[in-house]
PDB file of C-alpha atoms in Angstrom:
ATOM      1  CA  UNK A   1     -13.789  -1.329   9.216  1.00  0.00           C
ATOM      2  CA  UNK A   2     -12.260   1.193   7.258  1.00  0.00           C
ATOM      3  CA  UNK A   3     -13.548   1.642   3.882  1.00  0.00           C
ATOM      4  CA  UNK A   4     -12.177   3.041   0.232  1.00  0.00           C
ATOM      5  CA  UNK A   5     -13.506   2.820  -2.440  1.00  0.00           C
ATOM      6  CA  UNK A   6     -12.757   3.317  -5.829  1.00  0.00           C
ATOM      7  CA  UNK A   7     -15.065   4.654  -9.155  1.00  0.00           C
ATOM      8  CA  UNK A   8     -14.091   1.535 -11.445  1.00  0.00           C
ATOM      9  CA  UNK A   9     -12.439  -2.200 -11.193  1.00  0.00           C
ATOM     10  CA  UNK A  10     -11.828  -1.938 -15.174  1.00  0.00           C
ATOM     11  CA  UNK A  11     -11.622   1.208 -17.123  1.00  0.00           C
ATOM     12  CA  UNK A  12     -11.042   1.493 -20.940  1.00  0.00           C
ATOM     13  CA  UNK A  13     -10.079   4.512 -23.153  1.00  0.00           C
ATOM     14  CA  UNK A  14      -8.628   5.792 -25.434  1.00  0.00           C
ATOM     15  CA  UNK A  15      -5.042   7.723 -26.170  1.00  0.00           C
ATOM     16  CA  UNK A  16      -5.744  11.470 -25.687  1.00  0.00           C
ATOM     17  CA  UNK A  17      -9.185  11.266 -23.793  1.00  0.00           C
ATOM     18  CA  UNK A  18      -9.159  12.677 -19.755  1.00  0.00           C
ATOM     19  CA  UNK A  19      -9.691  10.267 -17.466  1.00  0.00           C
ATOM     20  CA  UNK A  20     -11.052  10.865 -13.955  1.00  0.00           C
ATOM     21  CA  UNK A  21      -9.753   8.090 -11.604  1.00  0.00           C
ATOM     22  CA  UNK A  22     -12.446   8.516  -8.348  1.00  0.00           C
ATOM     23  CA  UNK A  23     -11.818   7.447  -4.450  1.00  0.00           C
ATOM     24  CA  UNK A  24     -13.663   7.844  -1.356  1.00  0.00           C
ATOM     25  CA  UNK A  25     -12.906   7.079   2.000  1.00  0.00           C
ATOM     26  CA  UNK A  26     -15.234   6.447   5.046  1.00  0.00           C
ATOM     27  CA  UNK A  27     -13.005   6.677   7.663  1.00  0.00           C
ATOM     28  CA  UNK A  28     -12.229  10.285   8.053  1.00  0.00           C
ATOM     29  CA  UNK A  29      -8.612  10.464   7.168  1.00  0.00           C
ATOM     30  CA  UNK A  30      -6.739  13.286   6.768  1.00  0.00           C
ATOM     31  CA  UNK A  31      -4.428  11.586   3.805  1.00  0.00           C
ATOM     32  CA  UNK A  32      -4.793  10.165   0.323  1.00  0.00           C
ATOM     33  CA  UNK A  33      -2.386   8.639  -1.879  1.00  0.00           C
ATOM     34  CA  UNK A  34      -2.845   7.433  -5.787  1.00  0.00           C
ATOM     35  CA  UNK A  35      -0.452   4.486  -6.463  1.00  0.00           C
ATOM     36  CA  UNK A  36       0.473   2.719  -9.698  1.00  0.00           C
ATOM     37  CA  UNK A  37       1.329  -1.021  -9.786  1.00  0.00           C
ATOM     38  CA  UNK A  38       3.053  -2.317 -12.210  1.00  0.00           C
ATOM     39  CA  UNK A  39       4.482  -5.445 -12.762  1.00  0.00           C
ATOM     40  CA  UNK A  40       8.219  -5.542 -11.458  1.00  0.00           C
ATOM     41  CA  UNK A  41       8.118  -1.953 -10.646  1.00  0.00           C
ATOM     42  CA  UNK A  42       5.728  -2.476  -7.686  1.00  0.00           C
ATOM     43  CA  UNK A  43       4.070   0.107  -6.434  1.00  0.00           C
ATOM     44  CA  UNK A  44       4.675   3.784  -7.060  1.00  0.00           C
ATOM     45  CA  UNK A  45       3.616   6.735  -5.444  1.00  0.00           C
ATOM     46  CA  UNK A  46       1.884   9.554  -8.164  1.00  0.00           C
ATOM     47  CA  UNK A  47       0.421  12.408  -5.674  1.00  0.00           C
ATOM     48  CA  UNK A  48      -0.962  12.171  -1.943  1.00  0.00           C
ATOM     49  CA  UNK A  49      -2.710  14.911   0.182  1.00  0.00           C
ATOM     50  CA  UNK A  50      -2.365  15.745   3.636  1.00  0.00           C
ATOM     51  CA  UNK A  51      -5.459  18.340   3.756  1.00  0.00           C
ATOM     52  CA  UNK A  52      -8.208  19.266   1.468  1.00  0.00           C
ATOM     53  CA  UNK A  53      -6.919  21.689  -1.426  1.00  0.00           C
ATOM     54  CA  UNK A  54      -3.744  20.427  -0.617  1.00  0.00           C
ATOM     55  CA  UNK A  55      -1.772  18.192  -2.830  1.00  0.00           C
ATOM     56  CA  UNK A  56       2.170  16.950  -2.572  1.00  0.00           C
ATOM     57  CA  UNK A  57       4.053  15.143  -5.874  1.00  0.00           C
ATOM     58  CA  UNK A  58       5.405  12.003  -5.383  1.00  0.00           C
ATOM     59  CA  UNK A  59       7.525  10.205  -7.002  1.00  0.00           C
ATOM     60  CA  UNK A  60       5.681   9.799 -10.481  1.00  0.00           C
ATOM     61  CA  UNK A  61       3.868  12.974 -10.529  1.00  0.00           C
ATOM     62  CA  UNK A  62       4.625  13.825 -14.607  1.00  0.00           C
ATOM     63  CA  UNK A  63       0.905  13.230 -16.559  1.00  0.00           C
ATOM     64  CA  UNK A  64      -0.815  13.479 -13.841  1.00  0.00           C
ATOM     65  CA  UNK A  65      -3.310  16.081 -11.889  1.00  0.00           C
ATOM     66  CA  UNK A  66      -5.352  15.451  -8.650  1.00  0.00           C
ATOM     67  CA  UNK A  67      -7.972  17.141  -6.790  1.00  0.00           C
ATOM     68  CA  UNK A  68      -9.175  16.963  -3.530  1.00  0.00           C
ATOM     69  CA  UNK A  69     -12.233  19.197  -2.897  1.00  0.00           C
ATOM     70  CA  UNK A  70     -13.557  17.226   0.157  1.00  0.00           C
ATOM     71  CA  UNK A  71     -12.018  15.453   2.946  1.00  0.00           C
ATOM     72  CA  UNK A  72     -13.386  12.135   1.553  1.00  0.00           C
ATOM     73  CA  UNK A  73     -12.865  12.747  -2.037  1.00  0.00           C
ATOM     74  CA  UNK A  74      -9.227  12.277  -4.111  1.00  0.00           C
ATOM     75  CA  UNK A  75      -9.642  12.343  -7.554  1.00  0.00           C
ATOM     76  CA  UNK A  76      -6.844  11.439 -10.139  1.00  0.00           C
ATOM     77  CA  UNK A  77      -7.077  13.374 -13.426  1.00  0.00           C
ATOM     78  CA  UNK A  78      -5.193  11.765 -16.648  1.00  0.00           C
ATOM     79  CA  UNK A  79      -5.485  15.177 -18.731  1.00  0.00           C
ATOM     80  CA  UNK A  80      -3.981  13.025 -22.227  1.00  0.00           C
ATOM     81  CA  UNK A  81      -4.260   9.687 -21.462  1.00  0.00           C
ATOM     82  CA  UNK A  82      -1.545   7.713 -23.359  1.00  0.00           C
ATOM     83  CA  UNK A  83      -0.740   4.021 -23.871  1.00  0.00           C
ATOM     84  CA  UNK A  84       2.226   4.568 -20.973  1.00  0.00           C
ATOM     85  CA  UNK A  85      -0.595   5.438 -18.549  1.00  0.00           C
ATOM     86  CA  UNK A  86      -1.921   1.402 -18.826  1.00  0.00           C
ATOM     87  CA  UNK A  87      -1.653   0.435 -15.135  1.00  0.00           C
ATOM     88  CA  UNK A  88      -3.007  -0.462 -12.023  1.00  0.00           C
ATOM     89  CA  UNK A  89      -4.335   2.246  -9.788  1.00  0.00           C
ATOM     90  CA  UNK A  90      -4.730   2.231  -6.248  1.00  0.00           C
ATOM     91  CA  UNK A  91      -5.816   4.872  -3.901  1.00  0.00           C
ATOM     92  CA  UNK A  92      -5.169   4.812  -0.313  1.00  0.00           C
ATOM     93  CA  UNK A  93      -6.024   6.166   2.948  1.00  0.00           C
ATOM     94  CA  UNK A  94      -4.646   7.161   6.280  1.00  0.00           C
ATOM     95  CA  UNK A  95      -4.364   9.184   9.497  1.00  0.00           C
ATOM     96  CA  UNK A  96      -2.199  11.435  10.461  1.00  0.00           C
ATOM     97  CA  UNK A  97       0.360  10.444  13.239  1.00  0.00           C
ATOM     98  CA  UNK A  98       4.043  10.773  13.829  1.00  0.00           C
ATOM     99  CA  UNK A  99       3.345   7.348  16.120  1.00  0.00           C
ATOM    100  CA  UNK A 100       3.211   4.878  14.085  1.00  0.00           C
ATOM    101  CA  UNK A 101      -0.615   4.936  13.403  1.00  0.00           C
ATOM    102  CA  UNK A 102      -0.385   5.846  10.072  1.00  0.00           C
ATOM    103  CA  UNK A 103      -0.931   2.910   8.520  1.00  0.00           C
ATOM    104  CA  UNK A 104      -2.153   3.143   4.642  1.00  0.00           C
ATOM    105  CA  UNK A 105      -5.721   1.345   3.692  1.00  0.00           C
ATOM    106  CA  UNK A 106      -6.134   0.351   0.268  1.00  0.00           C
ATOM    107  CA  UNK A 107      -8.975   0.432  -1.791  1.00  0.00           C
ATOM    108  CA  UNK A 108      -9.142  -2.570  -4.340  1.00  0.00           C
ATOM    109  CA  UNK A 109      -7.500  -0.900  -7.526  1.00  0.00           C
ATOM    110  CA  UNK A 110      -8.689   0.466 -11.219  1.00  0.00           C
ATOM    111  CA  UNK A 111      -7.134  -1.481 -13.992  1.00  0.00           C
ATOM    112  CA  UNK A 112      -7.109   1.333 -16.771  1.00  0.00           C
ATOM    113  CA  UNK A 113      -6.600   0.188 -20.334  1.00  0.00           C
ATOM    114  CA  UNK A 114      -5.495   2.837 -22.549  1.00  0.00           C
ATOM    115  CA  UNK A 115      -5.601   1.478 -26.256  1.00  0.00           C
TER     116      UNK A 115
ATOM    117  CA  UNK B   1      18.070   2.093  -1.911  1.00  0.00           C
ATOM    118  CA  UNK B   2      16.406  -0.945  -0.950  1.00  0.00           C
ATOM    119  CA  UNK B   3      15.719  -1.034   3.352  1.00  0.00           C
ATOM    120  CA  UNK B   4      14.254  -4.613   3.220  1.00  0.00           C
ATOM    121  CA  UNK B   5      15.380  -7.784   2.235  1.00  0.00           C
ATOM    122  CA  UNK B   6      12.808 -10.347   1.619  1.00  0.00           C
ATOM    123  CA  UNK B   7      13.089 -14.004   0.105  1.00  0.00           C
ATOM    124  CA  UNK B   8      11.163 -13.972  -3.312  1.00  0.00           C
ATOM    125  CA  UNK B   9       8.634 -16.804  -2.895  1.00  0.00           C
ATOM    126  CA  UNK B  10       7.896 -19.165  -0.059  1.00  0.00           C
ATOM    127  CA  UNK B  11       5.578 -21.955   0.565  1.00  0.00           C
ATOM    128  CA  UNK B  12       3.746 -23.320   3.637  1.00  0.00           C
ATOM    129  CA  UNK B  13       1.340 -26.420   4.180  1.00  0.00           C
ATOM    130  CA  UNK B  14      -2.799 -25.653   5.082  1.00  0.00           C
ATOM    131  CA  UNK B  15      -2.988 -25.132   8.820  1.00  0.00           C
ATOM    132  CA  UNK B  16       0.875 -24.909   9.417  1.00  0.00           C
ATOM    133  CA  UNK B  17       2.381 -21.567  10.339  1.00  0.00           C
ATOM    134  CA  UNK B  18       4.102 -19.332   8.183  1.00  0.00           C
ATOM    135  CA  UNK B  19       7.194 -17.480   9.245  1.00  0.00           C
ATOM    136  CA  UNK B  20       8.752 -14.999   6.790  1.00  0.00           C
ATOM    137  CA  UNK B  21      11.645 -13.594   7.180  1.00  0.00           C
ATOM    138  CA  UNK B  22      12.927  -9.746   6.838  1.00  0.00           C
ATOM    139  CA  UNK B  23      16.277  -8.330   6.597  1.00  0.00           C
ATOM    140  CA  UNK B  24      16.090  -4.731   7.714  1.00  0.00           C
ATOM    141  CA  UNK B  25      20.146  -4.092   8.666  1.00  0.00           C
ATOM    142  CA  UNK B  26      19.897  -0.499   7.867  1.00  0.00           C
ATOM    143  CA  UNK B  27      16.980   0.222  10.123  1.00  0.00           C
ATOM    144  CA  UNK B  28      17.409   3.624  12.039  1.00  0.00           C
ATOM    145  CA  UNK B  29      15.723   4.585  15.678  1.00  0.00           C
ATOM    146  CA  UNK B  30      12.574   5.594  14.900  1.00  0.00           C
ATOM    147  CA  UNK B  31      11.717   3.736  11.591  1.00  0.00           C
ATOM    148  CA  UNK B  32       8.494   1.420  12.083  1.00  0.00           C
ATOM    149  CA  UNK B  33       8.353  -2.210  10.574  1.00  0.00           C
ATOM    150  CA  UNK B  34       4.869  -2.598   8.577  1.00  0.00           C
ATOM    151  CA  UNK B  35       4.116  -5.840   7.291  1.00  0.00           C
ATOM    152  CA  UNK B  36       1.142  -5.773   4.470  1.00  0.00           C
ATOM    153  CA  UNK B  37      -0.225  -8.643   1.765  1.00  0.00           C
ATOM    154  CA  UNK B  38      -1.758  -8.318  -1.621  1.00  0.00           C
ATOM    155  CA  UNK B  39      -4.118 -11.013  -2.884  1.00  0.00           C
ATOM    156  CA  UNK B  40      -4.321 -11.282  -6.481  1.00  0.00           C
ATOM    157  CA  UNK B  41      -6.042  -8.285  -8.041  1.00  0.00           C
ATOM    158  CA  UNK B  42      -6.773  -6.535  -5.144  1.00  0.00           C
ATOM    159  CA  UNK B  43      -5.153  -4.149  -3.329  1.00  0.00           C
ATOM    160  CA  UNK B  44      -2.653  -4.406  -0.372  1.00  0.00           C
ATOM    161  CA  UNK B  45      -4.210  -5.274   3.098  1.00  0.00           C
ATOM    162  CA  UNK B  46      -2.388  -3.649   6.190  1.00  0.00           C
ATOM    163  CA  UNK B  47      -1.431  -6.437   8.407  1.00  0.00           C
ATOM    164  CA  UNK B  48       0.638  -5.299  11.274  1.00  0.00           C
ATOM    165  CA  UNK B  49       3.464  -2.839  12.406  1.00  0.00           C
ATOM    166  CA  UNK B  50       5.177  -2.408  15.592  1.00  0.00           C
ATOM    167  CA  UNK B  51       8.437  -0.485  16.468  1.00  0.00           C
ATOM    168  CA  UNK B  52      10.527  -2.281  19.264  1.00  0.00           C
ATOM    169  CA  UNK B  53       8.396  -4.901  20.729  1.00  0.00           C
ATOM    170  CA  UNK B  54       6.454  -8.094  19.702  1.00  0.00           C
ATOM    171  CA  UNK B  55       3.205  -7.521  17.988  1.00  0.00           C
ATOM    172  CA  UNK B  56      -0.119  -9.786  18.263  1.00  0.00           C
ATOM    173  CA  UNK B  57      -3.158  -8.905  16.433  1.00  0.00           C
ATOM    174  CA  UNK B  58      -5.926 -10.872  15.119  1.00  0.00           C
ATOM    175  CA  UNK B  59      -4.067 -11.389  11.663  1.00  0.00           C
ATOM    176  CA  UNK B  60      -0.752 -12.266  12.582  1.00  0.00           C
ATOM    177  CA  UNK B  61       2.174 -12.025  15.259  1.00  0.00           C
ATOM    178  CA  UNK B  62       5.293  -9.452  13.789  1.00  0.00           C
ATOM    179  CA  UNK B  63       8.815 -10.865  15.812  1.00  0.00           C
ATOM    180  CA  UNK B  64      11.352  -7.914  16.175  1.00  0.00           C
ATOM    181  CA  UNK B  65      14.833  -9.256  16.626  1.00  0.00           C
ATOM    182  CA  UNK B  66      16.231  -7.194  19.936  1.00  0.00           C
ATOM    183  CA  UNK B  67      19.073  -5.709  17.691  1.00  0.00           C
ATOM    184  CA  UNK B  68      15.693  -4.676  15.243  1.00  0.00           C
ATOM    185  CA  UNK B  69      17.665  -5.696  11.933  1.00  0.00           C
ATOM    186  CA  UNK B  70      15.182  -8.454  11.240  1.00  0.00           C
ATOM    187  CA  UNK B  71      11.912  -9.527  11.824  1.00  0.00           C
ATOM    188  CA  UNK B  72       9.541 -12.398  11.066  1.00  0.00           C
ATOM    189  CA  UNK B  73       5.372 -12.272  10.517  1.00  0.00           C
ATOM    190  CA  UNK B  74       3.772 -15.377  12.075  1.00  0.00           C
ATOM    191  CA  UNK B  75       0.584 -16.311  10.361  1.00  0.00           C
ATOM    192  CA  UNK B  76      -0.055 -18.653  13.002  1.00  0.00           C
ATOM    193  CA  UNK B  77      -2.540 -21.186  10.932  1.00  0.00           C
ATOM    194  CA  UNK B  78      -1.972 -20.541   7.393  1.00  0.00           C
ATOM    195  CA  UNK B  79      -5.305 -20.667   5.009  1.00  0.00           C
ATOM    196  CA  UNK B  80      -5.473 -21.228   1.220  1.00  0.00           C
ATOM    197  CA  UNK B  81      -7.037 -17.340   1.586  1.00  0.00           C
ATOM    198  CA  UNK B  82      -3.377 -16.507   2.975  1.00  0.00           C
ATOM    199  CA  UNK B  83      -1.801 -17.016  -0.872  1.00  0.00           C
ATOM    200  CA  UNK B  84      -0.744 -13.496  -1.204  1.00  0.00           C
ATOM    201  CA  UNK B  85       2.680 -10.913  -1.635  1.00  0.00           C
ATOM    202  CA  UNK B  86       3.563 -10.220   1.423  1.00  0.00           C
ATOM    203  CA  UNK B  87       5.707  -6.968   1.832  1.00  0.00           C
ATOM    204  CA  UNK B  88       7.841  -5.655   4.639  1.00  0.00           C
ATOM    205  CA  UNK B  89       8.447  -1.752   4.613  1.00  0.00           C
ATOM    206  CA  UNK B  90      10.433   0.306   6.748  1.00  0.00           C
ATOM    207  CA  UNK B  91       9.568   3.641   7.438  1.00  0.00           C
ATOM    208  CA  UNK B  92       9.859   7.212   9.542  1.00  0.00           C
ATOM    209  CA  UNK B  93       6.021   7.834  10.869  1.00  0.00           C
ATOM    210  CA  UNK B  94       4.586  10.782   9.311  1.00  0.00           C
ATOM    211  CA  UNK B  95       2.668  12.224   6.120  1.00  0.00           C
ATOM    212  CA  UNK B  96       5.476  13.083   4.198  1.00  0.00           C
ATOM    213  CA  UNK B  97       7.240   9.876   4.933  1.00  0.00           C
ATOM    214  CA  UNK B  98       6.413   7.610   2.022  1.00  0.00           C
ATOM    215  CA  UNK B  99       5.543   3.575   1.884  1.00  0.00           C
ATOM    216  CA  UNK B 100       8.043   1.874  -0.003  1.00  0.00           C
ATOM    217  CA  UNK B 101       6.294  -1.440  -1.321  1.00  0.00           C
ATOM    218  CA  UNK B 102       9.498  -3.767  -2.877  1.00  0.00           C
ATOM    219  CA  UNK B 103       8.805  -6.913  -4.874  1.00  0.00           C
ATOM    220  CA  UNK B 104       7.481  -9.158  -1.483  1.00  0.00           C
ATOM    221  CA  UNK B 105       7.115 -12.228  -0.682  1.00  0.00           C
ATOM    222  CA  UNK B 106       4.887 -14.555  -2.895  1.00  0.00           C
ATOM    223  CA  UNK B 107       3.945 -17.631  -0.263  1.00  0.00           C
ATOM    224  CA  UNK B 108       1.791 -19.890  -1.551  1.00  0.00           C
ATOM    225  CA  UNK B 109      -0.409 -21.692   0.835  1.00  0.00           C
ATOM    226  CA  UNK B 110      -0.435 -25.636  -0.259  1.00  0.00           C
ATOM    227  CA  UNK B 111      -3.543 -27.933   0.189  1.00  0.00           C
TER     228      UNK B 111
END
């Protein structure tokens, strides 16, 4: 079974600290994805990577940084975290195929507080 | 622009199947149909996907209409575990081809 994991289920900090969001995959994937959920917006795409050292915006990208240094390894950076930034975060993982085998796994979310 | 069209909420008696519907009018050639849940507070669960044909796996059963501008996910013998969002995406395969999770289904699984 494929496997992600994520640092924290519950997170709490305060407005102007820098936040590393952490996630880990088992399953050898090329891509990783950080999502935010939030209610009636559903979910939103912040950053993914296709590679390591490689890093694409999505559609949220504005407060955040990522970093992926190993295959395995996606890291979401919140440099200022501010009250906004209060969310669900999930990471995801996938191959890459222009096939239809692309399917995203989830790991099971960080609910960051920001107070 | 939303691709899918999905009735808000839905509910479906222990052991019965559970059909839910999907609008996908717009659908082009070589867009995939994904089907995935989320149970409360965790995060979405990849159910199925499937391009022209029917699609069986171990989960559920994902009905393509021959025209493709609907489908339907068959949970064949729903659980009170099956209470979940269930969302319907449309998509292009490929990296740079994002997941576009709407607002879902919420079926609720009755006793």
């Amino acid at each position: 079974d494929v496997k992600v994991t994520q640092s924290s289920r519950y997170l709490v900090k305060r407005t102007g600290e820098k936040v590393f969001l952490e996630c880990v995959q088992d399953m050898d994937h090329e891509n990783m994805f950080w999502y935010r959920q939030d209610p009636g917006l559903g979910l939103r795409l912040i950053y993914f990577s296709y590679d390591v050292k490689m890093k694409e915006k999505g559609d949220i990208p504005e407060g955040y940084s990522v970093s992926r240094e190993k295959k395995e390894r996606f890291s979401l950076i919140l440099e200022s975290a501010s009250t906004n930034q209060t969310s669900m975060y999930l990471c995801a993982s996938s191959f890459s195929s222009a096939s239809g085998l692309d399917e995203q796994y989830f790991g099971p979310g960080t609910r960051l507080t920001v107070t | 622009d939303a691709k899918t069209t999905q009735p808000p909420s839905m509910d479906c008696a222990e052991g019965r199947a559970a059909n839910l519907p999907c609008n996908h009018s717009t659908i082009s050639g070589n867009e995939y149909v994904y089907w995935y849940r989320q149970i409360h507070s965790q995060g979405p669960q990849y159910i199925i996907h499937g391009l022209k044909n029917n699609e069986t796996n171990e989960m559920a059963s994902l009905i393509i209409t021959e025209d493709r501008k609907s489908s339907t996910l068959i949970l064949p013998h729903a659980t009170l575990r099956d209470t979940a969002v269930y969302y319907c995406i449309v998509r292009v395969a490929g990296t740079g081809n994002q997941f576009y999770f709407g607002t879902g289904t919420s079926l609720t699984v009755i006793p």
